[in-house]
Amino acid sequence: MNYNTDRAITKVEDDLLGRSSFSEALGKALYEYDAKDGLVIGLYGKWGTGKTSIANMALQTVTKYAKPEKAPIIVRFSPWNYSDKDNLISQFFHTLCVAVAGSDNTEVKKYVGSTLKEYAELFDALTLIPSVGIAAAAATKGIAKLLGNHLEKRGDLDTRKKNLEEALKQSNQKFIVIIDDIDRLTNSQILDIFQLVKQVADFPNVIYLLLMDREIVKNALTNVHDCDGNEYLGKIVQVPFEIPEIDKVRLNEIMRAKLVESIPEKPRGVTIDYAYWTVVFRNCVSPYVLTLRDMNRVLNTFCFKFDMMHSETSFEDMMGITTIEVLEPELYCWVTNHKNDLCVRKVDPWTSFNVKNDDYRSYYSEVFRKLGIDSQKAIRSLATLFPVFSDKVGYSIKSANDVSNIRSGMRVANEERFDLYFVLDVENVKVPRYTIKDCIFTLSPDELEKTILDISDQGNIVYFLEELESLIDTIPYDRLQVVASVLYGVKSLLKGGKNKASLSLSAIIIADDIARNIIKRLNTTDERYKFFLSRINDCSIEELGSISNDLRRMESAWGRTKAVSENKDEQIVSVEQLEELEKIFIERLKGIKPINKFIGIDDWYDLYCYWYQYDRESADVFFAELMKNEINKLKFFCRLAGHWIGNSGSGWSFINSPYRQYTSEEEFTNLILQVGVKHMNEFSETEQLKMATYILESANGEEENITEQEAMNLVKKWKKT
């Protein structure tokens, strides 16, 4: 992962924003200034607009044009950590001394250097003398005694200053003093800097280049000096240079190029929806990124977060959310706390069911205005990332409002994934996306089966299936039959999703739908026919009920069942192929051995009905044989019970059950009491509850449902006796 430094560039060759021409003009102005008087130049620009970089390129121009013997001495003065104004001036002159001492010009070092050093030392000595009145007299005498004849030899400060001015004038040596980051100082420090410049600005051959944000400095001078800050600046700065505005098109190009460098090269890669990315960049990134510093701050934060989360989040959305986090933090905080506003399709309590888009937009505009946020930018960026929010405020944004890819694209608008963008807790992802991609792209059938069953055992199978469903279109063509076959094979073993209270779909039903939709992606009916033929021939007995359901759907698609019209979308094989599959399937049913395995088949009742519909003769023979065994007969009748859920609880019921076409009520009752109760250990707990339910229903005359608890109490009595 590549991070972007915020260091200023030092060479024209590194210029990305097209500032070289402006910098060269500034450099020429510095070099060609030949008056003996001092000069103060102000370079104005907002934070992050590249003031230091422009100054560096300007100095490169100066060096390029200057002859060695006339090269100016460059002095970079950093006004940090000084104690008071006198100490600031002292630091300034000592910085000049160091710069002169490092010069290659021996004449300048000899005459200017010595004079400058004398002036600096005398200034330091005088600043040691307190000037607070009579109370400090004793201290003053002590310092004067220590100084001895030093002050007499050196003369007064004014004389030394005149000597320095003369030495600078005679040397014909140009000095360029750079003072940067003035706008980062406190208000009082900013005033001190300008008083320093004012005090020493008349030194000959000295040019000051002051780098600052005009607005910040103006306000500081106004507040501290109790004057018009602009007017004060005008008196100090003789030549103002305003940095030209950044070309937004070029800045956007730079950011896109940097992003390409920043995308992690991971084994499974990063998928980018370029149509959606274009919209996110235009609405969520570009409006907020105004300077190179903005860009670097956003990119560095993005690199850190996306390096951790690239396998579980959308590249596009993470970039949009990160931009808001870094450059509009108030909006970011609001987003983290308003998941329902952004992801959930519901009517907010403050509106009626007749709410209009304009009402929503006005409401959110006012919310953002109170937070000090540009509401138009905020609404447009959120409408881009969150289709639900877009619907509310009435924004139609092409490529962004498509809800079909919210889950598959791991977008922030997905309720289950929303929090990941803010807490960065990849450990809590139920099934990592790379695991799901492995299932789609690489795992062998055995590995795929084991992975799915492991996920089921962990209780995350519904999440996995819903993720897989959203990615059906990404399954490679040569993997379609592999994935579908494994899903069909394991679906009866899946645990989860069946919630009696919420009536949610079971994992088995979801897996079945997904497998069928995967097979629908096969291009030809011949391919689909061969797939189902292979399924019929190779499947286990437990899968036969599932196959009968698929054949029934195919029948319905061709309008071959009662009161159902054709559905061409579901006609995955031809009529002739369907009839052939039916014949082969019936032959497979006839061969079920041992016959009591039939009772353990999932979807057995559908299978039973299917068999009777298409070959009643063979079905009668099979079930007559099955019913010869009384335990098998009871198990068969138990499978005919229906399940109910109500306010009083839940349970099983034989009311309206088709058992009567096989036996009488009296025979069924006797069978339960004489065989079922005596051989309880051969029946599952559910079968025991169903038999107890039948006995209680018969006693109550089927007037009311028997709860599971009531049936359980009867089972306990049977077990005691």
XYZ file of C-alpha atoms in Angstrom:
721
model
C 0.000 0.000 0.000
C 1.484 3.364 -1.042
C 1.147 6.381 1.234
C 1.520 9.968 0.061
C 3.813 12.364 1.879
C 2.851 15.984 2.385
C 6.407 17.244 1.827
C 6.897 20.170 -0.505
C 8.612 19.490 -3.815
C 12.056 20.962 -4.424
C 12.391 20.680 -8.213
C 10.398 21.930 -11.175
C 10.510 18.387 -12.570
C 8.280 17.217 -9.712
C 5.604 19.824 -10.338
C 2.205 18.176 -10.787
C -0.064 21.210 -10.743
C 1.439 23.269 -13.557
C 2.896 25.905 -11.208
C 6.341 25.952 -12.830
C 5.623 29.025 -14.978
C 4.348 30.994 -11.992
C 7.325 29.830 -9.897
C 9.776 30.799 -12.627
C 8.253 34.289 -12.822
C 8.632 34.648 -9.043
C 12.228 33.370 -9.234
C 13.101 35.904 -11.910
C 11.582 38.667 -9.811
C 13.794 37.638 -6.904
C 16.936 37.358 -9.011
C 16.484 40.490 -11.135
C 15.699 42.843 -8.254
C 18.795 45.087 -8.234
C 17.847 48.007 -5.983
C 19.954 48.410 -2.854
C 16.919 48.839 -0.604
C 15.394 45.900 1.194
C 12.293 44.296 -0.309
C 9.389 42.365 1.247
C 7.467 39.970 -1.015
C 4.329 38.230 0.180
C 3.352 34.850 -1.297
C -0.312 34.315 -0.445
C -2.191 31.049 -0.636
C -4.526 28.837 1.384
C -3.243 25.888 3.368
C -2.326 23.060 1.052
C -2.059 25.178 -2.108
C 1.694 24.533 -2.412
C 3.277 27.779 -1.168
C 6.459 26.042 -0.017
C 6.730 24.074 -3.256
C 6.365 27.275 -5.293
C 9.037 28.978 -3.191
C 11.374 26.004 -3.693
C 10.872 26.065 -7.464
C 11.391 29.851 -7.487
C 14.714 29.429 -5.663
C 15.694 26.764 -8.202
C 15.105 29.387 -10.913
C 17.268 31.889 -8.993
C 20.089 29.339 -8.775
C 19.755 28.530 -12.475
C 20.093 32.153 -13.600
C 22.611 33.412 -11.026
C 26.323 33.459 -11.776
C 28.377 31.695 -9.082
C 30.066 34.877 -7.914
C 26.710 36.637 -7.629
C 24.652 33.790 -6.198
C 22.360 35.090 -3.441
C 22.661 33.698 0.044
C 19.484 31.793 0.849
C 18.331 32.040 4.471
C 15.439 29.897 5.707
C 14.216 31.318 8.964
C 11.830 29.173 11.009
C 10.221 31.286 13.733
C 9.473 28.544 16.245
C 10.050 28.140 19.980
C 11.131 31.673 20.783
C 10.406 33.164 24.216
C 9.698 36.808 23.387
C 10.087 39.390 20.625
C 13.720 40.178 21.527
C 14.580 36.506 21.498
C 12.932 36.240 18.060
C 15.136 39.032 16.677
C 18.190 37.432 18.238
C 17.341 34.100 16.570
C 16.924 35.887 13.268
C 20.369 37.501 13.325
C 22.105 34.363 14.460
C 20.439 32.546 11.550
C 21.885 35.185 9.215
C 25.315 34.683 10.803
C 25.200 30.944 10.156
C 24.141 31.525 6.537
C 26.989 33.976 5.901
C 29.507 31.660 7.552
C 28.476 28.954 5.123
C 28.923 31.189 2.049
C 31.666 30.548 -0.509
C 32.318 34.318 -0.816
C 35.330 35.026 1.416
C 34.926 38.813 1.177
C 31.332 38.599 2.375
C 32.320 36.220 5.161
C 35.103 38.565 6.253
C 33.378 41.943 6.254
C 29.652 41.271 6.389
C 30.097 38.248 8.617
C 32.169 40.015 11.256
C 29.952 43.110 11.292
C 26.822 40.981 11.483
C 28.302 38.956 14.335
C 29.201 42.101 16.288
C 25.686 43.443 15.872
C 24.101 40.160 16.953
C 26.337 39.837 20.028
C 25.663 43.425 21.104
C 21.923 42.930 20.629
C 22.085 39.799 22.796
C 24.010 41.653 25.495
C 21.589 44.540 25.639
C 18.576 42.272 25.870
C 20.080 40.849 29.079
C 19.694 44.254 30.798
C 16.313 44.553 32.538
C 14.333 47.680 31.841
C 11.659 47.517 34.502
C 12.535 50.578 36.594
C 14.228 51.342 39.919
C 13.448 47.967 41.438
C 15.817 46.338 38.925
C 18.691 48.750 39.530
C 20.763 46.340 41.575
C 20.471 43.674 38.937
C 21.365 46.187 36.208
C 24.565 47.190 38.046
C 25.505 43.520 38.401
C 25.111 42.821 34.728
C 26.978 45.999 33.762
C 29.880 44.980 35.980
C 30.028 41.564 34.361
C 30.030 43.114 30.908
C 32.924 45.404 31.874
C 34.271 47.364 28.999
C 32.439 45.245 26.450
C 29.738 47.837 25.812
C 32.269 50.652 25.514
C 34.277 48.759 22.890
C 31.315 47.791 20.845
C 29.608 51.140 20.925
C 25.889 51.571 20.886
C 23.419 49.429 18.895
C 22.594 52.184 16.402
C 26.250 52.507 15.424
C 26.576 48.777 14.926
C 23.440 48.751 12.810
C 24.807 51.517 10.562
C 28.072 49.584 10.169
C 26.109 46.465 9.178
C 24.026 48.391 6.656
C 27.191 49.827 5.099
C 28.849 46.401 4.932
C 25.791 44.915 3.228
C 25.661 47.776 0.751
C 29.383 47.591 -0.117
C 29.386 43.799 -0.462
C 26.766 43.882 -3.181
C 25.731 40.463 -1.836
C 22.044 39.645 -2.185
C 20.254 37.812 0.644
C 16.910 36.048 0.196
C 15.217 35.343 3.517
C 12.373 32.819 3.426
C 9.906 32.847 6.339
C 7.360 30.030 5.901
C 4.306 28.806 7.808
C 3.513 32.226 9.264
C -0.177 31.301 9.253
C 0.527 28.387 11.615
C 1.709 30.647 14.422
C -0.458 32.079 17.178
C -1.943 35.527 16.667
C 0.635 37.191 18.938
C 3.499 35.350 17.224
C 2.247 36.484 13.812
C 2.385 40.093 15.031
C 5.937 39.535 16.335
C 7.056 38.253 12.934
C 5.751 41.329 11.165
C 7.325 43.632 13.726
C 10.629 41.825 13.142
C 10.330 42.276 9.386
C 9.342 45.906 9.848
C 12.363 46.525 12.065
C 14.951 44.949 9.758
C 13.284 45.357 6.364
C 15.419 48.361 5.470
C 18.669 46.385 5.425
C 20.108 46.793 1.914
C 20.303 43.827 -0.465
C 17.973 41.744 1.734
C 14.792 40.361 0.161
C 12.149 38.786 2.389
C 9.806 36.184 0.974
C 6.903 35.689 3.398
C 4.672 32.643 2.867
C 1.175 32.820 4.382
C -2.564 32.494 4.124
C -3.652 36.105 3.712
C -7.006 35.652 5.448
C -5.552 33.997 8.562
C -2.765 36.570 8.924
C -5.126 39.486 8.282
C -7.507 38.302 11.016
C -4.622 37.726 13.441
C -3.262 41.233 12.938
C -6.744 42.732 13.258
C -7.420 40.913 16.534
C -4.049 41.440 18.220
C -2.970 44.829 16.908
C -6.433 46.370 16.964
C -6.068 47.664 13.417
C -7.123 46.931 9.875
C -5.154 43.771 9.151
C -5.186 44.322 5.387
C -3.892 47.839 5.795
C -1.132 46.647 8.141
C -0.099 43.985 5.637
C -0.014 46.573 2.879
C 2.485 48.659 4.821
C 4.875 45.746 5.327
C 4.509 43.709 2.121
C 5.669 45.691 -0.890
C 5.093 43.077 -3.588
C 2.162 40.648 -3.122
C 1.945 37.436 -5.162
C -1.345 35.540 -5.077
C -0.922 31.843 -5.869
C -3.155 31.014 -8.836
C -6.047 28.708 -8.111
C -5.395 25.022 -8.634
C -6.662 23.664 -11.939
C -9.419 21.342 -10.666
C -9.228 19.140 -13.747
C -5.515 18.609 -13.211
C -5.970 17.975 -9.487
C -8.589 15.338 -10.266
C -6.243 13.690 -12.758
C -3.466 13.601 -10.175
C -5.765 12.073 -7.595
C -6.938 9.361 -9.963
C -3.342 8.508 -10.822
C -2.394 8.381 -7.134
C -5.373 6.131 -6.430
C -4.186 3.628 -9.020
C -0.864 3.488 -7.166
C -2.665 3.155 -3.838
C -4.939 0.207 -4.702
C -3.556 -2.871 -2.965
C -2.350 -5.678 -5.187
C -4.004 -8.562 -3.375
C -4.226 -12.170 -4.602
C -7.972 -11.884 -5.141
C -7.777 -8.382 -6.551
C -10.039 -5.384 -6.132
C -13.113 -5.080 -8.329
C -14.033 -1.587 -9.509
C -17.312 -0.636 -11.131
C -15.981 2.211 -13.271
C -19.400 3.642 -14.121
C -20.276 3.831 -10.422
C -16.775 5.050 -9.505
C -17.137 7.966 -11.935
C -20.308 9.077 -10.143
C -18.806 8.638 -6.659
C -15.698 10.604 -7.611
C -17.758 13.411 -9.138
C -20.250 13.721 -6.267
C -18.446 12.496 -3.139
C -14.730 13.103 -3.663
C -13.997 15.929 -6.081
C -16.277 18.544 -4.416
C -14.344 18.219 -1.147
C -10.760 17.801 -2.380
C -9.544 21.299 -3.208
C -5.786 21.135 -2.611
C -2.879 18.711 -2.829
C -2.869 18.602 0.958
C -6.556 17.613 0.944
C -5.738 14.939 -1.588
C -2.827 13.508 0.396
C -4.786 13.463 3.656
C -7.675 11.618 2.030
C -5.459 9.156 0.161
C -3.377 8.312 3.226
C -6.453 7.657 5.353
C -8.015 5.651 2.534
C -4.865 3.553 2.053
C -4.777 2.663 5.740
C -8.459 1.689 5.917
C -8.770 -0.040 2.564
C -5.629 -2.083 3.168
C -7.458 -3.679 6.113
C -10.939 -3.803 4.612
C -10.490 -4.247 0.844
C -11.934 -7.771 0.880
C -15.131 -6.704 2.691
C -15.906 -3.220 1.389
C -16.488 -1.450 -1.893
C -13.513 0.499 -3.246
C -15.830 3.225 -4.490
C -17.817 3.603 -1.269
C -14.772 3.434 0.996
C -13.243 6.291 -0.987
C -16.432 8.332 -0.719
C -16.858 7.689 3.012
C -13.159 8.398 3.693
C -13.301 11.720 1.849
C -16.256 12.775 3.987
C -14.508 11.572 7.151
C -11.343 13.598 6.482
C -12.735 16.760 4.918
C -16.305 16.984 6.280
C -16.058 15.356 9.738
C -19.394 16.728 10.986
C -21.192 14.993 8.122
C -19.227 11.790 8.783
C -20.370 11.776 12.418
C -23.963 12.307 11.312
C -23.756 9.405 8.848
C -22.403 6.986 11.471
C -25.415 7.697 13.701
C -28.175 7.648 11.053
C -28.080 4.213 9.488
C -31.883 4.051 9.289
C -32.139 7.336 7.398
C -29.674 6.053 4.848
C -30.357 2.326 4.497
C -33.877 1.496 5.674
C -36.937 2.026 3.492
C -39.437 3.401 5.970
C -41.414 6.561 6.655
C -39.742 8.719 9.239
C -41.859 9.624 12.299
C -41.733 13.340 11.544
C -43.602 12.895 8.247
C -46.893 11.510 7.080
C -47.347 8.702 4.594
C -47.925 11.376 1.945
C -44.429 12.792 2.408
C -42.941 14.413 -0.698
C -39.328 14.475 -1.858
C -39.177 18.247 -1.363
C -40.193 17.807 2.278
C -37.396 15.320 2.860
C -34.865 17.514 1.089
C -35.871 20.580 3.085
C -35.684 18.598 6.304
C -32.178 17.264 5.665
C -30.989 20.631 4.327
C -31.941 22.215 7.620
C -30.277 19.399 9.600
C -26.997 19.870 7.733
C -27.189 23.654 7.847
C -27.369 23.546 11.645
C -24.250 21.371 11.643
C -22.379 23.980 9.592
C -22.300 21.684 6.541
C -22.786 22.613 2.899
C -26.184 20.943 2.569
C -26.206 20.718 -1.230
C -22.883 18.893 -1.355
C -23.907 16.693 1.567
C -27.265 15.681 0.099
C -25.783 14.921 -3.298
C -22.924 12.834 -1.890
C -25.244 10.828 0.392
C -27.765 10.334 -2.406
C -24.918 8.844 -4.461
C -23.864 6.361 -1.792
C -27.315 5.480 -0.441
C -30.154 4.709 -2.910
C -32.739 4.770 -0.086
C -31.701 8.316 0.809
C -31.711 9.189 -2.891
C -35.345 8.057 -3.138
C -36.287 10.149 -0.114
C -34.772 13.395 -1.381
C -35.745 12.817 -5.011
C -32.272 12.525 -6.563
C -31.952 10.213 -9.539
C -28.269 9.472 -9.997
C -27.430 7.132 -12.841
C -25.194 4.176 -11.948
C -25.571 4.944 -8.241
C -29.210 4.200 -7.515
C -29.170 0.643 -8.834
C -30.085 -1.443 -5.781
C -29.377 -4.764 -7.495
C -25.656 -4.613 -6.757
C -25.761 -3.233 -3.207
C -25.127 -6.627 -1.656
C -22.880 -8.081 -4.348
C -20.840 -4.881 -4.477
C -20.375 -4.841 -0.659
C -21.665 -1.275 -0.657
C -22.112 0.825 2.434
C -25.849 1.006 1.672
C -26.196 -2.663 2.624
C -27.573 -2.686 6.183
C -25.515 -5.724 7.156
C -22.283 -4.139 5.900
C -22.851 -0.494 6.893
C -21.080 -0.689 10.268
C -17.946 -2.220 8.741
C -17.147 1.094 7.057
C -16.956 2.833 10.422
C -15.708 0.312 12.992
C -13.295 -1.490 10.610
C -13.900 -4.762 12.429
C -13.299 -7.419 9.800
C -13.247 -10.096 12.505
C -17.020 -9.798 12.895
C -17.803 -10.534 9.239
C -19.976 -13.655 9.294
C -18.447 -15.149 6.160
C -15.474 -13.332 4.594
C -16.001 -12.324 0.990
C -12.766 -14.089 -0.003
C -14.265 -17.364 1.275
C -17.346 -16.817 -0.874
C -15.136 -16.012 -3.876
C -13.171 -19.197 -3.268
C -16.449 -21.116 -3.364
C -17.341 -19.470 -6.650
C -13.989 -19.619 -8.409
C -11.574 -22.224 -7.083
C -12.733 -24.902 -4.634
C -13.100 -28.481 -5.777
C -16.534 -30.107 -5.263
C -15.351 -31.851 -2.090
C -13.762 -28.676 -0.719
C -16.863 -26.670 -1.629
C -19.151 -29.132 0.133
C -17.001 -29.118 3.291
C -16.820 -25.304 3.322
C -20.594 -24.901 2.996
C -21.301 -27.459 5.722
C -18.755 -25.801 8.035
C -20.477 -22.455 7.481
C -23.808 -24.128 8.244
C -22.437 -25.603 11.480
C -21.263 -22.115 12.498
C -24.814 -20.800 12.093
C -24.010 -18.485 9.172
C -25.493 -20.418 6.259
C -28.299 -17.965 5.434
C -25.823 -15.054 5.297
C -23.580 -17.133 3.010
C -26.451 -18.097 0.719
C -27.716 -14.524 0.439
C -24.205 -13.341 -0.423
C -23.842 -16.138 -2.970
C -27.223 -15.277 -4.476
C -26.103 -11.696 -5.041
C -23.035 -12.993 -6.890
C -24.687 -15.557 -9.201
C -23.861 -13.486 -12.284
C -20.140 -13.553 -11.397
C -19.867 -17.364 -11.349
C -17.678 -18.444 -14.288
C -19.511 -20.482 -16.888
C -17.406 -23.572 -16.331
C -18.216 -23.427 -12.591
C -22.002 -23.182 -12.867
C -22.709 -26.918 -12.746
C -20.101 -27.508 -10.032
C -21.631 -24.950 -7.653
C -25.226 -25.962 -8.422
C -24.497 -29.686 -7.968
C -22.902 -29.151 -4.567
C -25.771 -26.926 -3.420
C -28.317 -29.542 -4.456
C -26.283 -32.224 -2.730
C -25.861 -30.500 0.656
C -29.073 -28.507 0.967
C -30.885 -31.139 3.035
C -28.023 -30.969 5.573
C -28.097 -27.210 6.022
C -29.000 -25.831 9.424
C -30.577 -22.455 9.895
C -32.952 -19.892 8.543
C -36.136 -21.655 9.588
C -37.686 -19.465 12.240
C -41.182 -20.513 13.300
C -41.902 -17.163 14.908
C -40.964 -15.058 11.881
C -41.918 -17.617 9.211
C -38.556 -16.968 7.536
C -37.425 -19.226 4.716
C -35.266 -22.179 5.571
C -31.730 -22.480 4.276
C -32.901 -25.532 2.307
C -35.428 -23.491 0.320
C -32.937 -20.662 -0.282
C -30.244 -23.093 -1.464
C -32.720 -24.777 -3.785
C -33.712 -21.469 -5.389
C -30.092 -20.432 -5.841
C -29.105 -23.745 -7.439
C -32.003 -23.531 -9.861
C -31.118 -19.940 -10.814
C -27.514 -20.941 -11.380
C -28.591 -23.691 -13.788
C -30.797 -21.218 -15.642
C -27.586 -19.452 -16.648
C -26.584 -22.429 -18.828
C -26.952 -21.366 -22.444
C -28.757 -24.327 -23.990
C -31.579 -26.669 -23.062
C -29.288 -29.591 -23.895
C -26.839 -28.522 -21.194
C -29.634 -28.149 -18.658
C -31.173 -31.492 -19.655
C -27.848 -33.278 -19.194
C -27.390 -31.614 -15.804
C -30.767 -32.838 -14.498
C -30.261 -36.257 -16.060
C -26.992 -36.567 -14.194
C -28.694 -35.425 -10.996
C -31.409 -38.078 -11.271
C -28.902 -40.828 -11.933
C -26.290 -39.831 -9.344
C -28.229 -38.281 -6.467
C -28.771 -39.912 -3.105
C -32.233 -41.130 -2.073
C -32.523 -38.096 0.248
C -32.334 -35.749 -2.769
C -35.212 -37.336 -4.703
C -37.827 -35.053 -3.149
C -35.872 -32.001 -4.283
C -35.671 -33.351 -7.826
C -39.428 -33.949 -7.886
C -39.927 -30.277 -6.971
C -37.710 -29.205 -9.866
C -39.613 -31.420 -12.294
C -42.920 -29.985 -11.015
C -41.653 -26.442 -11.659
C -40.705 -27.433 -15.183
C -44.177 -28.893 -15.646
C -45.739 -25.651 -14.450
C -43.494 -23.604 -16.733
C -44.983 -25.444 -19.706
C -48.536 -25.063 -18.356
C -48.932 -28.802 -17.820
C -50.413 -28.496 -14.331
C -53.948 -27.416 -13.489
C -54.821 -23.701 -13.500
C -51.255 -22.652 -14.390
C -50.320 -20.828 -17.573
C -46.975 -21.054 -19.331
C -43.972 -19.219 -17.923
C -41.281 -19.024 -20.579
C -38.652 -17.736 -18.142
C -38.816 -21.061 -16.299
C -38.785 -23.299 -19.394
C -35.254 -24.492 -18.832
C -35.670 -27.690 -20.891
C -37.853 -28.575 -23.858
C -41.146 -30.464 -23.463
C -39.604 -33.574 -25.022
C -36.630 -33.427 -22.673
C -38.944 -32.944 -19.702
C -40.965 -36.027 -20.606
C -37.783 -38.043 -20.905
C -36.601 -36.844 -17.494
C -39.966 -37.828 -15.976
C -39.702 -41.403 -17.285
C -36.148 -41.795 -16.017
C -37.112 -40.319 -12.645
C -40.052 -42.719 -12.148
C -37.742 -45.652 -12.865
C -35.366 -44.283 -10.238
C -38.236 -44.152 -7.702
C -39.217 -47.753 -8.368
C -35.719 -48.791 -7.435
C -35.636 -47.260 -3.923
C -34.119 -49.885 -1.627
C -34.818 -50.516 1.176
C -38.315 -49.134 0.782
C -38.491 -47.692 4.318
C -35.871 -45.126 3.254
C -38.664 -43.334 1.430
C -40.054 -42.049 4.741
C -36.787 -40.251 5.539
C -36.711 -38.241 2.312
C -37.046 -34.466 2.624
C -39.967 -33.136 0.591
C -41.262 -36.711 0.695
C -44.919 -35.673 0.416
C -44.282 -33.746 -2.798
C -42.439 -36.780 -4.076
C -45.329 -39.025 -3.033
C -47.864 -36.802 -4.844
C -45.637 -36.576 -7.914
C -45.316 -40.353 -8.123
C -49.072 -40.848 -7.898
C -49.677 -38.231 -10.572
C -47.301 -39.657 -13.175
C -47.366 -43.390 -12.473
C -50.079 -44.360 -9.994
C -49.775 -48.052 -10.722
C -46.144 -48.333 -9.636
C -46.812 -45.973 -6.707
C -49.633 -48.209 -5.434
C -47.393 -51.257 -5.591
C -44.586 -49.463 -3.758
C -46.734 -48.018 -0.958
C -48.672 -51.266 -0.478
C -45.351 -52.932 0.195
C -44.304 -50.061 2.487
C -47.503 -50.310 4.562
C -47.009 -54.013 5.352
C -44.686 -52.965 8.134
C -46.707 -51.316 10.933
C -43.850 -49.099 12.117
C -43.299 -47.859 8.541
C -47.041 -47.255 8.280
C -47.067 -45.157 11.458
C -44.036 -43.179 10.329
C -45.757 -42.579 7.008
C -48.920 -41.293 8.715
C -46.843 -39.093 11.009
C -45.325 -37.431 7.953
C -48.850 -36.389 6.950
C -49.305 -34.156 10.009
C -49.272 -30.405 9.458
C -47.492 -27.807 11.587
C -49.226 -24.744 13.032
C -48.195 -21.564 14.853
C -50.570 -19.453 16.928
C -50.902 -17.141 19.924
C -51.068 -20.116 22.283
C -47.879 -21.632 20.926
C -47.213 -24.161 18.172
C -47.783 -27.820 17.464
C -48.819 -30.507 14.984
C -52.246 -31.373 13.660
C -53.959 -34.165 11.695
C -57.050 -32.046 11.010
C -57.615 -32.076 7.230
C -54.811 -34.621 6.872
C -55.090 -37.108 3.953
C -54.345 -40.074 6.252
C -58.016 -41.149 6.046
C -57.601 -42.417 2.495
C -55.254 -45.081 3.850
C -56.835 -46.029 7.173
C -59.776 -45.427 9.504
C -59.587 -43.295 12.627
C -60.103 -46.383 14.770
C -57.307 -48.292 13.036
C -54.952 -45.302 13.305
C -55.723 -44.908 17.023
C -55.153 -48.608 17.717
C -51.958 -48.569 15.675
C -50.581 -45.723 17.805
C -51.544 -47.222 21.139
C -50.598 -50.840 20.363
C -47.504 -50.325 18.192
C -46.328 -46.752 18.600
C -46.382 -46.618 22.388
C -44.792 -50.068 22.702
C -41.965 -49.253 20.278
C -41.330 -45.590 21.261
C -37.570 -45.909 20.844
C -38.013 -46.542 17.102
C -39.642 -43.138 16.592
C -38.073 -39.678 16.675
C -39.186 -37.128 19.279
C -41.153 -35.296 16.611
C -42.927 -38.493 15.548
C -43.770 -39.205 19.201
C -45.300 -35.718 19.540
C -47.345 -36.219 16.376
C -48.791 -39.534 17.604
C -49.659 -37.967 20.988
C -51.264 -35.044 19.159
C -53.499 -37.394 17.164
C -54.714 -39.182 20.303
C -55.485 -35.835 22.031
C -57.224 -34.448 18.936
C -59.406 -37.556 18.735
C -60.341 -37.174 22.414
C -61.212 -33.486 21.915
C -63.208 -34.129 18.785
C -60.757 -31.957 16.746
C -62.373 -28.838 18.220
C -59.117 -27.075 19.031
C -55.406 -27.332 18.291
C -53.240 -29.388 20.596
C -50.087 -27.555 21.635
C -46.665 -29.128 21.551
C -46.477 -28.896 25.342
C -49.739 -30.819 25.762
C -48.501 -33.518 23.405
C -45.192 -33.655 25.268
C -46.994 -34.263 28.570
C -48.781 -37.255 27.054
C -45.523 -38.655 25.660
C -44.007 -38.464 29.162
C -46.927 -40.520 30.532
C -46.459 -43.131 27.802
C -42.789 -43.441 28.637
C -43.578 -44.028 32.320
C -45.992 -46.831 31.538
